Coordinates of C-alpha atoms in Angstrom, one line a residue:
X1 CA 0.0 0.0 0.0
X2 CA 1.1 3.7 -0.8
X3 CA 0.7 6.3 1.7
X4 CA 1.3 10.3 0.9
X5 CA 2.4 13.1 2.8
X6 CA 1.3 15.8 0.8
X7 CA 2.6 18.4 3.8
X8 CA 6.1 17.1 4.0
X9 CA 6.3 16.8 0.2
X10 CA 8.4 13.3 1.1
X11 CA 7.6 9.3 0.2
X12 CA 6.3 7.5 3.1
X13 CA 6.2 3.5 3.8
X14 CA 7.0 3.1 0.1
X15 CA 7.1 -0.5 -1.9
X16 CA 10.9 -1.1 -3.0
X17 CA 9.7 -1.3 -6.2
X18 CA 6.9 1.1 -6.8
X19 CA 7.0 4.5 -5.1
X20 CA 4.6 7.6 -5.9
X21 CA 5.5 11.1 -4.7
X22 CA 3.0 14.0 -4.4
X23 CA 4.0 17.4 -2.8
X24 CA 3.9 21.6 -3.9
X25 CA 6.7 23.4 -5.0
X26 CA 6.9 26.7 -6.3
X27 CA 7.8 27.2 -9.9
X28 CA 11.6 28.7 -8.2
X29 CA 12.0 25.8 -6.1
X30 CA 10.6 23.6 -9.3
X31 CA 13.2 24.7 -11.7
X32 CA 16.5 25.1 -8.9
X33 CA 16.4 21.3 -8.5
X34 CA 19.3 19.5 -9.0
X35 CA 18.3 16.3 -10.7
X36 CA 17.9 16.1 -14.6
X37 CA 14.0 16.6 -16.2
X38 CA 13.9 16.0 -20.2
X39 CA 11.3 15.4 -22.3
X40 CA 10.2 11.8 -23.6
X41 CA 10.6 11.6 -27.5
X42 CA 6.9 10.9 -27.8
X43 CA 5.4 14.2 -25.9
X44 CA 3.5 16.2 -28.4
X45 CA 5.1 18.9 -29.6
X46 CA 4.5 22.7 -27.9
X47 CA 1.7 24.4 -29.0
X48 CA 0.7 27.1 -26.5
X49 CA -0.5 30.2 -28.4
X50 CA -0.4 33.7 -28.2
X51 CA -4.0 33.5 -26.4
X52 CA -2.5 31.5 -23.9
X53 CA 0.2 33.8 -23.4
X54 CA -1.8 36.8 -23.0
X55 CA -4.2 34.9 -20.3
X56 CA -1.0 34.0 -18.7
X57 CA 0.2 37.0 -18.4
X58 CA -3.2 38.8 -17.4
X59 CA -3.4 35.8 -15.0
X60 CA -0.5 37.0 -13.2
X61 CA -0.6 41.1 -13.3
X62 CA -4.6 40.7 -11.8
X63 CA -3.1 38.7 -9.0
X64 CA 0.5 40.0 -8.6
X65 CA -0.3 44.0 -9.3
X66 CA -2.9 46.6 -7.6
X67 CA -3.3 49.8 -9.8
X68 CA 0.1 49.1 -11.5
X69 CA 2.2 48.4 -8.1
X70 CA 3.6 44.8 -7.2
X71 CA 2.1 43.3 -4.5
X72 CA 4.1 42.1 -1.6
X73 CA 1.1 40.6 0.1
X74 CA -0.2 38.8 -2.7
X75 CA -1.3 34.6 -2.0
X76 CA 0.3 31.8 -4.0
X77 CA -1.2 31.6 -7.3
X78 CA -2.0 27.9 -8.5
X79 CA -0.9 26.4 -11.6
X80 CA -2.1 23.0 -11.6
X81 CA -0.3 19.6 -11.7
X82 CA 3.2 18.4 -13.1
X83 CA 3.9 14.4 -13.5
X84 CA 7.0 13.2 -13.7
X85 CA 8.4 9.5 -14.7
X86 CA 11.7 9.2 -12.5
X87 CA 13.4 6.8 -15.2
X88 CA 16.4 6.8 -12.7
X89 CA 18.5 8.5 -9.7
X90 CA 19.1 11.3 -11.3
X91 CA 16.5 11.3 -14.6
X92 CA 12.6 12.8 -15.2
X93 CA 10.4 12.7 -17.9
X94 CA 7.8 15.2 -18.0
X95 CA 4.7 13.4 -19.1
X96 CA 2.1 16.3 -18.2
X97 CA 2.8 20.2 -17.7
X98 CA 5.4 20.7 -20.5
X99 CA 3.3 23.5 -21.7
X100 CA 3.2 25.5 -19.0
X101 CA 7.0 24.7 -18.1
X102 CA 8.0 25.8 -21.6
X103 CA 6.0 28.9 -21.6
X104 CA 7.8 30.0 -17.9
X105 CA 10.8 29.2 -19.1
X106 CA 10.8 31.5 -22.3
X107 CA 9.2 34.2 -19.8
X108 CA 11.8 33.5 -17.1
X109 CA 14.4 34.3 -20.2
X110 CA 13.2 37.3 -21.9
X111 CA 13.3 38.9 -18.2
X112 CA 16.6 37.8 -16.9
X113 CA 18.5 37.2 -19.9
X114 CA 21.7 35.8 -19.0
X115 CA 20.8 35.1 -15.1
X116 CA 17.8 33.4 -16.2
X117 CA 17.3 29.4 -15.4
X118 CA 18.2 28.3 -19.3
X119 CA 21.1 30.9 -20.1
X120 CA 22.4 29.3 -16.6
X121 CA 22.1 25.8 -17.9
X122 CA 19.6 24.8 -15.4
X123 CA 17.1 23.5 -17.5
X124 CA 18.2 21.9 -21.3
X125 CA 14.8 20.7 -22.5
X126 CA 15.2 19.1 -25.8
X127 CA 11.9 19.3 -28.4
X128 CA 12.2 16.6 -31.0
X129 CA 9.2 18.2 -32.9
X130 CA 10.3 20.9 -35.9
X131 CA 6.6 22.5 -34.8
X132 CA 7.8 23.3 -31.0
X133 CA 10.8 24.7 -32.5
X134 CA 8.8 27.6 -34.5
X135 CA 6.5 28.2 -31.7
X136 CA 8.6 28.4 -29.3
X137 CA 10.9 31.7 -31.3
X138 CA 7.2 33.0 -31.9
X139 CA 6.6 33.4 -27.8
X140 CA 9.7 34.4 -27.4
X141 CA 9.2 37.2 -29.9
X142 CA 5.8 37.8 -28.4
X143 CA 6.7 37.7 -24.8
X144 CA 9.9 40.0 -25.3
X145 CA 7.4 42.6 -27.0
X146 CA 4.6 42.3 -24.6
X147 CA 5.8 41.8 -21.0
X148 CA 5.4 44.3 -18.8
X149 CA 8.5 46.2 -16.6
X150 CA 6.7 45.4 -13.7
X151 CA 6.9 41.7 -14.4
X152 CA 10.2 42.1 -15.5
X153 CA 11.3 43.9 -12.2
X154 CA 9.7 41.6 -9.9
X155 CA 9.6 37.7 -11.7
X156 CA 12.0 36.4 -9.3
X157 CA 9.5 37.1 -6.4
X158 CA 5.9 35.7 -8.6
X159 CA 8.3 32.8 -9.1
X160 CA 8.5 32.1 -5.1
X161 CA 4.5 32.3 -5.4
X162 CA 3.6 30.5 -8.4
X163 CA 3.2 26.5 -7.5
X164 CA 2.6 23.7 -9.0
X165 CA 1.6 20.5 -7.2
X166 CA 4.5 17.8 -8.5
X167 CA 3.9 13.8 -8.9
X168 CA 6.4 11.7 -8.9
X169 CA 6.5 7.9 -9.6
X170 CA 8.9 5.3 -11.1
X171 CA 5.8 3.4 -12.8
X172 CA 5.3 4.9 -16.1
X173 CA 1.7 3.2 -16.3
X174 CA 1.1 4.6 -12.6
X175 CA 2.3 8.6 -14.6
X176 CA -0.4 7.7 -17.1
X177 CA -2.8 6.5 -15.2
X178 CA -2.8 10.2 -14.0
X179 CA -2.0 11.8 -17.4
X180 CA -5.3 10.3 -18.5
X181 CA -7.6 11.8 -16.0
X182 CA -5.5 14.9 -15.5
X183 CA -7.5 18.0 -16.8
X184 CA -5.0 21.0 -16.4
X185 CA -4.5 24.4 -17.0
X186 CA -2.7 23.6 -20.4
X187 CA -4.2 22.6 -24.3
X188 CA -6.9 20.6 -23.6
X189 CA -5.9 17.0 -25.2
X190 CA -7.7 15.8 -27.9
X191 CA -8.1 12.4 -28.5
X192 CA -5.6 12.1 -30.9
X193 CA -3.2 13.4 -28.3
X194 CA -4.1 10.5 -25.8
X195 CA -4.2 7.9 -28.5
X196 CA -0.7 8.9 -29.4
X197 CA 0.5 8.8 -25.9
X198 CA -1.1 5.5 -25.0
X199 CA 0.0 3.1 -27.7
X200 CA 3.7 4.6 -27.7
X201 CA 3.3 3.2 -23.9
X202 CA 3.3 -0.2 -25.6
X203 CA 6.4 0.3 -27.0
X204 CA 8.4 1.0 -24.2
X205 CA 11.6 -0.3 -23.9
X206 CA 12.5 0.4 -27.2
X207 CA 13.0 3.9 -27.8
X208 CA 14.2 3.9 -31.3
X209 CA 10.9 2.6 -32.1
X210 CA 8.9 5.4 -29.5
X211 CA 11.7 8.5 -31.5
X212 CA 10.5 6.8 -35.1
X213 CA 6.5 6.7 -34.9
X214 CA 6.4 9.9 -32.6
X215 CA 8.0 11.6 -35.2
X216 CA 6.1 10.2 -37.9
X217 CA 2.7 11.1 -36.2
X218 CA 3.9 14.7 -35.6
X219 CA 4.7 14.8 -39.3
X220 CA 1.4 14.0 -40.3
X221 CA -0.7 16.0 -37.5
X222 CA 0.3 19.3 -38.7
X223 CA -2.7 21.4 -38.7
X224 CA -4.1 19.2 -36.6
X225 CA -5.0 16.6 -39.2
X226 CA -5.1 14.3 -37.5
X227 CA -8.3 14.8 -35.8
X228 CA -9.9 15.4 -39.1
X229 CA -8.8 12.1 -40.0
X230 CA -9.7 10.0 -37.1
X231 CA -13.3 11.9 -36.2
X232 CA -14.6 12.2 -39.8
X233 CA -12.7 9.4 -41.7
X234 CA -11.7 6.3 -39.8
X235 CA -14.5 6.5 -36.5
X236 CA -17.2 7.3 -39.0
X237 CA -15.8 3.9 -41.4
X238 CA -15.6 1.7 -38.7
X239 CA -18.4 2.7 -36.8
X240 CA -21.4 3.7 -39.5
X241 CA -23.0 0.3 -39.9
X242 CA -26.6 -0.6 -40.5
X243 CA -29.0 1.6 -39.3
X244 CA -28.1 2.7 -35.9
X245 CA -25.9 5.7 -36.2
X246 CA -24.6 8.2 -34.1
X247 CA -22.1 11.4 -34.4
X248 CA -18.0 10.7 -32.7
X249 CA -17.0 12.2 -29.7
X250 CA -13.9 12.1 -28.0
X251 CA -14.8 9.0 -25.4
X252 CA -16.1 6.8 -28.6
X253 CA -13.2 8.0 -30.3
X254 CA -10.6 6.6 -27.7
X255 CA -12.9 3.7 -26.7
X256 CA -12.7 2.5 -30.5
X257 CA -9.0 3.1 -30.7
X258 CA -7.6 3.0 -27.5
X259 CA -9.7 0.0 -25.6
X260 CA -10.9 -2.4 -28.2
X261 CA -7.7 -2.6 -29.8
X262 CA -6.2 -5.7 -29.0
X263 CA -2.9 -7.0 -27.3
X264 CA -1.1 -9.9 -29.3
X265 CA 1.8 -12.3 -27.3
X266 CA 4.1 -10.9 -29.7
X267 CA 3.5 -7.5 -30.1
X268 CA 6.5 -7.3 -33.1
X269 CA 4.2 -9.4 -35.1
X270 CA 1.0 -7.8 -36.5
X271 CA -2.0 -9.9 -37.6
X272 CA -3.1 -9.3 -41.0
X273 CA -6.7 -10.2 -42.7
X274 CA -7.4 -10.4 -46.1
X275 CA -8.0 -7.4 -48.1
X276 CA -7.4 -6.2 -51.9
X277 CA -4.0 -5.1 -50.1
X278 CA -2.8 -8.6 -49.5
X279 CA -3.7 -11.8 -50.8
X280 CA -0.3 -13.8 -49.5
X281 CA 0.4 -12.9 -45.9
X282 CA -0.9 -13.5 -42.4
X283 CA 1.7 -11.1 -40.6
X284 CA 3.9 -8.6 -41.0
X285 CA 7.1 -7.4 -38.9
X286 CA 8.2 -3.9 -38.4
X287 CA 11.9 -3.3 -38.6
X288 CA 13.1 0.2 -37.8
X289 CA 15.4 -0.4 -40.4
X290 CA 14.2 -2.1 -43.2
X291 CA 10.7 -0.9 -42.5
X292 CA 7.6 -3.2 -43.1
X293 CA 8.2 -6.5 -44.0
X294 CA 5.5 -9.0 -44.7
X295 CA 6.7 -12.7 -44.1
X296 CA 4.3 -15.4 -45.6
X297 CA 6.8 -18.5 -45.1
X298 CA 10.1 -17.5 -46.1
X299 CA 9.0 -14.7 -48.5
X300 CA 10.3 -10.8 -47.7
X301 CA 8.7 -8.2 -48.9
X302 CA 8.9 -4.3 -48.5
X303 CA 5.9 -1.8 -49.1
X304 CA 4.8 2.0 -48.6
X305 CA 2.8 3.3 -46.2
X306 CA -0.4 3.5 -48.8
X307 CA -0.1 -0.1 -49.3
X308 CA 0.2 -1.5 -46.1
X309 CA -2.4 -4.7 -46.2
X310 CA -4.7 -3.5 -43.5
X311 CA -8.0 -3.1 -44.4
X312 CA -10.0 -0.1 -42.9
X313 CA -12.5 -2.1 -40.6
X314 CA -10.0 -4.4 -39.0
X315 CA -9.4 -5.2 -35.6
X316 CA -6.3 -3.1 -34.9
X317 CA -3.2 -4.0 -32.6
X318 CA -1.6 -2.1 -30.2
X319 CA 1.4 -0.3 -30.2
X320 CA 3.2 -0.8 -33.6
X321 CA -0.5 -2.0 -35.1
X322 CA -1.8 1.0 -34.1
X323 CA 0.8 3.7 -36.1
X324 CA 1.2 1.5 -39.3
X325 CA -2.5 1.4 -39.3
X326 CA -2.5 5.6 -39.0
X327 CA 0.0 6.0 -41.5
X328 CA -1.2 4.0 -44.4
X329 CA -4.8 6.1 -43.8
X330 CA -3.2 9.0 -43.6
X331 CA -1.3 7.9 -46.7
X332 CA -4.5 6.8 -48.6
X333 CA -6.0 10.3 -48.0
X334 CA -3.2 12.3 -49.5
X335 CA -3.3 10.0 -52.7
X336 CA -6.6 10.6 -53.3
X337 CA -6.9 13.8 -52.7
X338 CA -3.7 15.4 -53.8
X339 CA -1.6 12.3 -56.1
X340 CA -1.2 13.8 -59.5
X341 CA -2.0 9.6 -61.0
X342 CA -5.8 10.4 -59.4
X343 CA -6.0 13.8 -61.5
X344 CA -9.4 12.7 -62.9
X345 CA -10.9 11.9 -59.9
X346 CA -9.5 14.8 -57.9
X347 CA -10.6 16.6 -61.2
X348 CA -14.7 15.9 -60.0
X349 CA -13.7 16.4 -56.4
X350 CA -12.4 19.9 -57.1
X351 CA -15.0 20.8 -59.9
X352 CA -18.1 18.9 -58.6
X353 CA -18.1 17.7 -54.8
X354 CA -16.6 21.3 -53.8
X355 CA -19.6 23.0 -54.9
X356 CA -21.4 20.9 -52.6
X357 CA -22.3 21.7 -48.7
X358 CA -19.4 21.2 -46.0
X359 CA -21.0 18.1 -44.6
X360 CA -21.5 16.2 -48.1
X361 CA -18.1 16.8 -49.2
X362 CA -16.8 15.6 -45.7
X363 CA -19.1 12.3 -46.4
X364 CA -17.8 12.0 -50.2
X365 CA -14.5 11.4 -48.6
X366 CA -15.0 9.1 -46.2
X367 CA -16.8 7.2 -48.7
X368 CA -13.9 7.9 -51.3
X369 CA -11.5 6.6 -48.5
X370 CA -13.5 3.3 -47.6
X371 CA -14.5 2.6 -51.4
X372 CA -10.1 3.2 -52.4
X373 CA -9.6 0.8 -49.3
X374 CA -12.0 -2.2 -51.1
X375 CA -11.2 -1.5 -54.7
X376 CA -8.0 0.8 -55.0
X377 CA -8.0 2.8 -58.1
X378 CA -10.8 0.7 -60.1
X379 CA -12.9 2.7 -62.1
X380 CA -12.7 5.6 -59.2
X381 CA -13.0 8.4 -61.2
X382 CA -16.3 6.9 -62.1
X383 CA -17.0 6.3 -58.7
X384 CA -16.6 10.3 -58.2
X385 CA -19.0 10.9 -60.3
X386 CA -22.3 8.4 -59.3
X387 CA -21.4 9.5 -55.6
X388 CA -22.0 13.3 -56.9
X389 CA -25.1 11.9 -58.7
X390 CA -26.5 10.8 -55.0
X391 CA -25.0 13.8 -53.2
X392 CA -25.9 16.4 -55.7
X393 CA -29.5 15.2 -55.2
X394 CA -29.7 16.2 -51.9
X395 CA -28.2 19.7 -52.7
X396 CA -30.3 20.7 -55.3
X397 CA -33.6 19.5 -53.3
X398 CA -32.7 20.9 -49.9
X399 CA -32.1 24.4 -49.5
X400 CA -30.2 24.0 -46.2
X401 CA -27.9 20.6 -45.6
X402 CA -27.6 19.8 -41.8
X403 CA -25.3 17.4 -40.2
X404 CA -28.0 15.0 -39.8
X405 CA -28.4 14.5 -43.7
X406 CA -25.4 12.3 -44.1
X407 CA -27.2 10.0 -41.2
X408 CA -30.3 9.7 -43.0
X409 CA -28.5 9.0 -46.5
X410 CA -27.0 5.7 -44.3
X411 CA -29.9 4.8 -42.0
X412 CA -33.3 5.8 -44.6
X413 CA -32.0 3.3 -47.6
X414 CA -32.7 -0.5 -48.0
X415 CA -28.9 -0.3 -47.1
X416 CA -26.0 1.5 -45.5
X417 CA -23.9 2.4 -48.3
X418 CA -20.7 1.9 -46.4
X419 CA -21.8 -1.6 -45.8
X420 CA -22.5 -2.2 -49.2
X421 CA -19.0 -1.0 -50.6
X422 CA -17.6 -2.9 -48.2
X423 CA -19.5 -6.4 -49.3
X424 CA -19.8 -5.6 -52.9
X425 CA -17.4 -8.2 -55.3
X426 CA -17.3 -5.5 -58.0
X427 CA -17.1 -1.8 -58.3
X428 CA -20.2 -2.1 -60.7
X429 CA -22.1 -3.6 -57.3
X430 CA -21.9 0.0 -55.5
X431 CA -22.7 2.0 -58.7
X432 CA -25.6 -0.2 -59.1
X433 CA -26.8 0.7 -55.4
X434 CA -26.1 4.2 -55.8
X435 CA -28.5 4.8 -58.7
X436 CA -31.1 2.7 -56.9
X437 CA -30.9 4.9 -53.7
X438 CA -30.5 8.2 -55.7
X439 CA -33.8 9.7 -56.0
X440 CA -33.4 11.3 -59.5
X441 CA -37.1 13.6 -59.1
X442 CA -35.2 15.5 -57.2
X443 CA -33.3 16.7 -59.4
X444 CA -36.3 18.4 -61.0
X445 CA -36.8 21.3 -58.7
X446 CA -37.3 24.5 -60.0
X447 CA -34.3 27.1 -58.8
X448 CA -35.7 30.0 -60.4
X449 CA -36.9 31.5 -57.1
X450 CA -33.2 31.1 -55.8
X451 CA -31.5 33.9 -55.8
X452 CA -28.2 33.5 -58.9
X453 CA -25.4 33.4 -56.4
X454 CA -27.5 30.8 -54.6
X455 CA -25.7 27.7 -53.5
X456 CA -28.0 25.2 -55.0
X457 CA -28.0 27.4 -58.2
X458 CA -24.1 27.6 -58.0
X459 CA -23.6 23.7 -57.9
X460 CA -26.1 23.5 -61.0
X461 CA -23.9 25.9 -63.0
X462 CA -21.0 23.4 -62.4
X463 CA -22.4 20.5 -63.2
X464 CA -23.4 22.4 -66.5
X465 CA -19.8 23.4 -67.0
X466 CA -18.4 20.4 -66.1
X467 CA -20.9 18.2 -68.6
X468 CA -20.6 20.7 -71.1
X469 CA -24.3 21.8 -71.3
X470 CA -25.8 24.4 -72.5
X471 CA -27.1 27.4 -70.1
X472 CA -31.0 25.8 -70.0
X473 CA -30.6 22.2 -69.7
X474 CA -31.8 20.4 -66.8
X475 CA -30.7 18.5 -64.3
X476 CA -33.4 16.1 -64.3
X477 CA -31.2 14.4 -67.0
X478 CA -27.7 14.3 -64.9
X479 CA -27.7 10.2 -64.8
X480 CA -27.8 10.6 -68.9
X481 CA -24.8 13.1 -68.7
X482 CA -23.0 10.9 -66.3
X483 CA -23.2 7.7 -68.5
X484 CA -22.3 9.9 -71.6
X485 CA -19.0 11.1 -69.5
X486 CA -18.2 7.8 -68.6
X487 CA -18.1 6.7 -72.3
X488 CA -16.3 9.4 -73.9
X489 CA -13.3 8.6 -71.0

């Protein structure tokens, strides 16, 4: 059993092998310590803003100043929690609160210059991530411009009075058992931030493996794309089946990802199904070498990310599972959408689909996305096109598109079109249930009473563009177009 003395800020009746530390310190006291703190390879890169910057610095002028005058009698101000991994005697990891350590000590810098804690080489952090280099020379260029002489003049003594309260344990499950329930002052995680975190804790123990996918996942989350991927992409393809559909959230999110995926004896090895990806294995091996290697008998062969033989509904392994499984999605999405070989289909995406409302052309490419992942590159520009039949249908009969019309094109039909790619033999199969579905009367909707700069008038006058038809045709006849299209290609 663990006992803690919060008051003492010591370990009491501790287990040899497991000890967990609680206590306050103020941020002086925090960054005076003689023991080295770094940061693991596979913390997400810092991202505090200039919003947090200015609420940190309001923050402290309202409690450190009255009417412009430094406040001797002024309380400790709070700053929420800091969790450290003691890896050994004399090394930390920081696994939650490097945002707000970052952030004090860029301010602790611009106001003491060469006294301060990192010109003294009291603190060395080391960011792995290109993106916490540039943000981190933005707020030092914004702090140096925006701090006031009164902080300046008096930091040393807010330091004495700013505290965090500081965990300590040499269980790095135990650190993330808190990481995961720890709500603080910082960027609010997102799921993709906990997802991250918790399968590079299967990998531990091998750090060259933790350095390689971290980096790789920061890579491909700039702009936060990653969230766009996983919430409107990957939940919505694993999770939209039948009729009984709901919207992703952050729990869902994390417990499809995090707690259903599954653990394996031999977590080097990943389990593969058949898919039009692989025909010939039933595992692969990572090598952070050689890369990915599928081994059916004594046969070696190495692929890109893009055709890594998952398939997108899989069970999915932890760990090494987990990022190979990211990275060939996030691969997948940037062939489709921006591969110079997919011109014709990008060509109806950027002509077609983008005339369309927000929420269709988020659904045209999950259902790009899920139909690439059954059939590849077969007959996909034509695929473009009878999904723009079904989803131009619903634009030009609704004046307003809602978040709930993507649910009710899955859940109102005979089928679930995401079910249907997925068990169709042929391409042919899902064109077939496409035109069924497509209710081509309402197509014949008079626009005239639309306004011209009217969306659904807009996506009529690129469809006439883009079929080559003259001003007055009508749309009632778009499946005709479509099949002409198709045979002039």
């Amino acid at each position: 059993m663990i006992k803690i003395d919060v008051e003492s800020q010591k370990q009491v009746n501790v287990d040899e092998e497991l000890f967990l530390e609680v206590g306050t310190l103020s941020t002086s006291d925090f960054f005076e310590t003689d023991v080295s703190v770094k940061l693991p390879d596979y913390q997400r890169p810092y991202v505090w803003n200039e919003e947090k910057l200015k609420q940190l610095l309001k923050d402290v002028k309202d409690h450190f100043f009255y009417d412009g005058d430094y406040n001797e009698n002024a309380q400790h101000y709070y700053l929420g929690c800091v969790l450290l991994y003691k890896k050994n005697e004399i090394e930390f990891e920081i696994i939650d609160g490097q945002q707000r350590i970052t952030s004090l000590l860029i301010l602790d810098y611009v106001c003491n210059e060469t006294q301060s804690y990192l010109a003294q080489d009291k603190w060395n952090l080391e960011y792995s991530s290109m993106l916490s280099t540039t943000v981190i020379k933005h707020n030092l260029k914004y702090l140096t411009e925006n701090v006031s002489s009164g902080i300046k003049n008096h930091l040393k003594n807010i330091f004495s009075k700013l505290v965090f309260t500081v965990i300590k344990t040499n269980s790095e499950d135990e650190a993330f058992t808190f990481f995961d329930s720890q709500n603080s002052r910082g960027v609010s995680l997102s799921a993709v931030d906990f997802l991250k975190s918790y399968h590079l804790r299967e990998l531990k123990g091998n750090e060259d493996l933790q350095r390689r996918f971290a980096k790789q996942w920061d890579s491909n989350n700039k702009g936060q794309f990653l969230s766009e991927l996983f919430d409107f992409i990957l939940w919505r393809s694993r999770s939209w089946k039948g009729q009984n559909l709901s919207f992703e959230n952050k729990d869902a999110i994390l417990k499809d990802f995090q707690k259903k995926t599954i653990k394996e004896l031999n977590n080097d090895l990943i389990r593969l199904y058949p898919n039009v990806c692989n025909t010939l294995a039933n595992q692969l091996m990572y090598d952070s070498k050689l890369g990915v290697c599928l081994q059916p008998s004594v046969l070696n062969l190495q692929t890109t990310a893009s055709q890594y033989p998952f398939s997108i509904r899989q069970p999915i392994q932890k760990g090494i599972g987990f990022f190979l499984y990211t990275e060939k999605y996030f691969a997948v999405y940037n062939q489709l959408f921006n591969d110079k070989k997919f011109k014709s289909f990008i060509e109806v995406y950027n002509k077609l689909i983008t005339q369309n409302s927000y929420y269709l052309k988020i659904f045209f490419k999950l259902a790009s996305v899920v139909y690439y992942d059954k059939f590849k590159d077969q007959k996909l520009q034509e695929f473009a096109l009878w999904m723009d039949y079904l989803l131009g249908s619903y634009r030009i009969y609704q004046r307003t598109i809602v978040t709930q019309t993507v649910i009710k094109i899955l859940r109102d039909k005979s089928q679930n079109l995401l079910d249907v790619i997925e068990m169709s033999y042929r391409p042919d199969d899902v064109f077939d249930f496409i035109r069924l579905i497509t209710d081509k009367s309402h197509y014949n909707v008079d626009l005239a009473s639309d306004p011209d700069y009217g969306v659904r008038n807009n996506y009529k006058n690129a469809n006439l563009s883009f079929y080559q038809k003259e001003e007055n045709s009508e749309l009632i006849t778009k499946e005709k177009w479509v099949y002409e299209y198709i045979e002039k290609k």
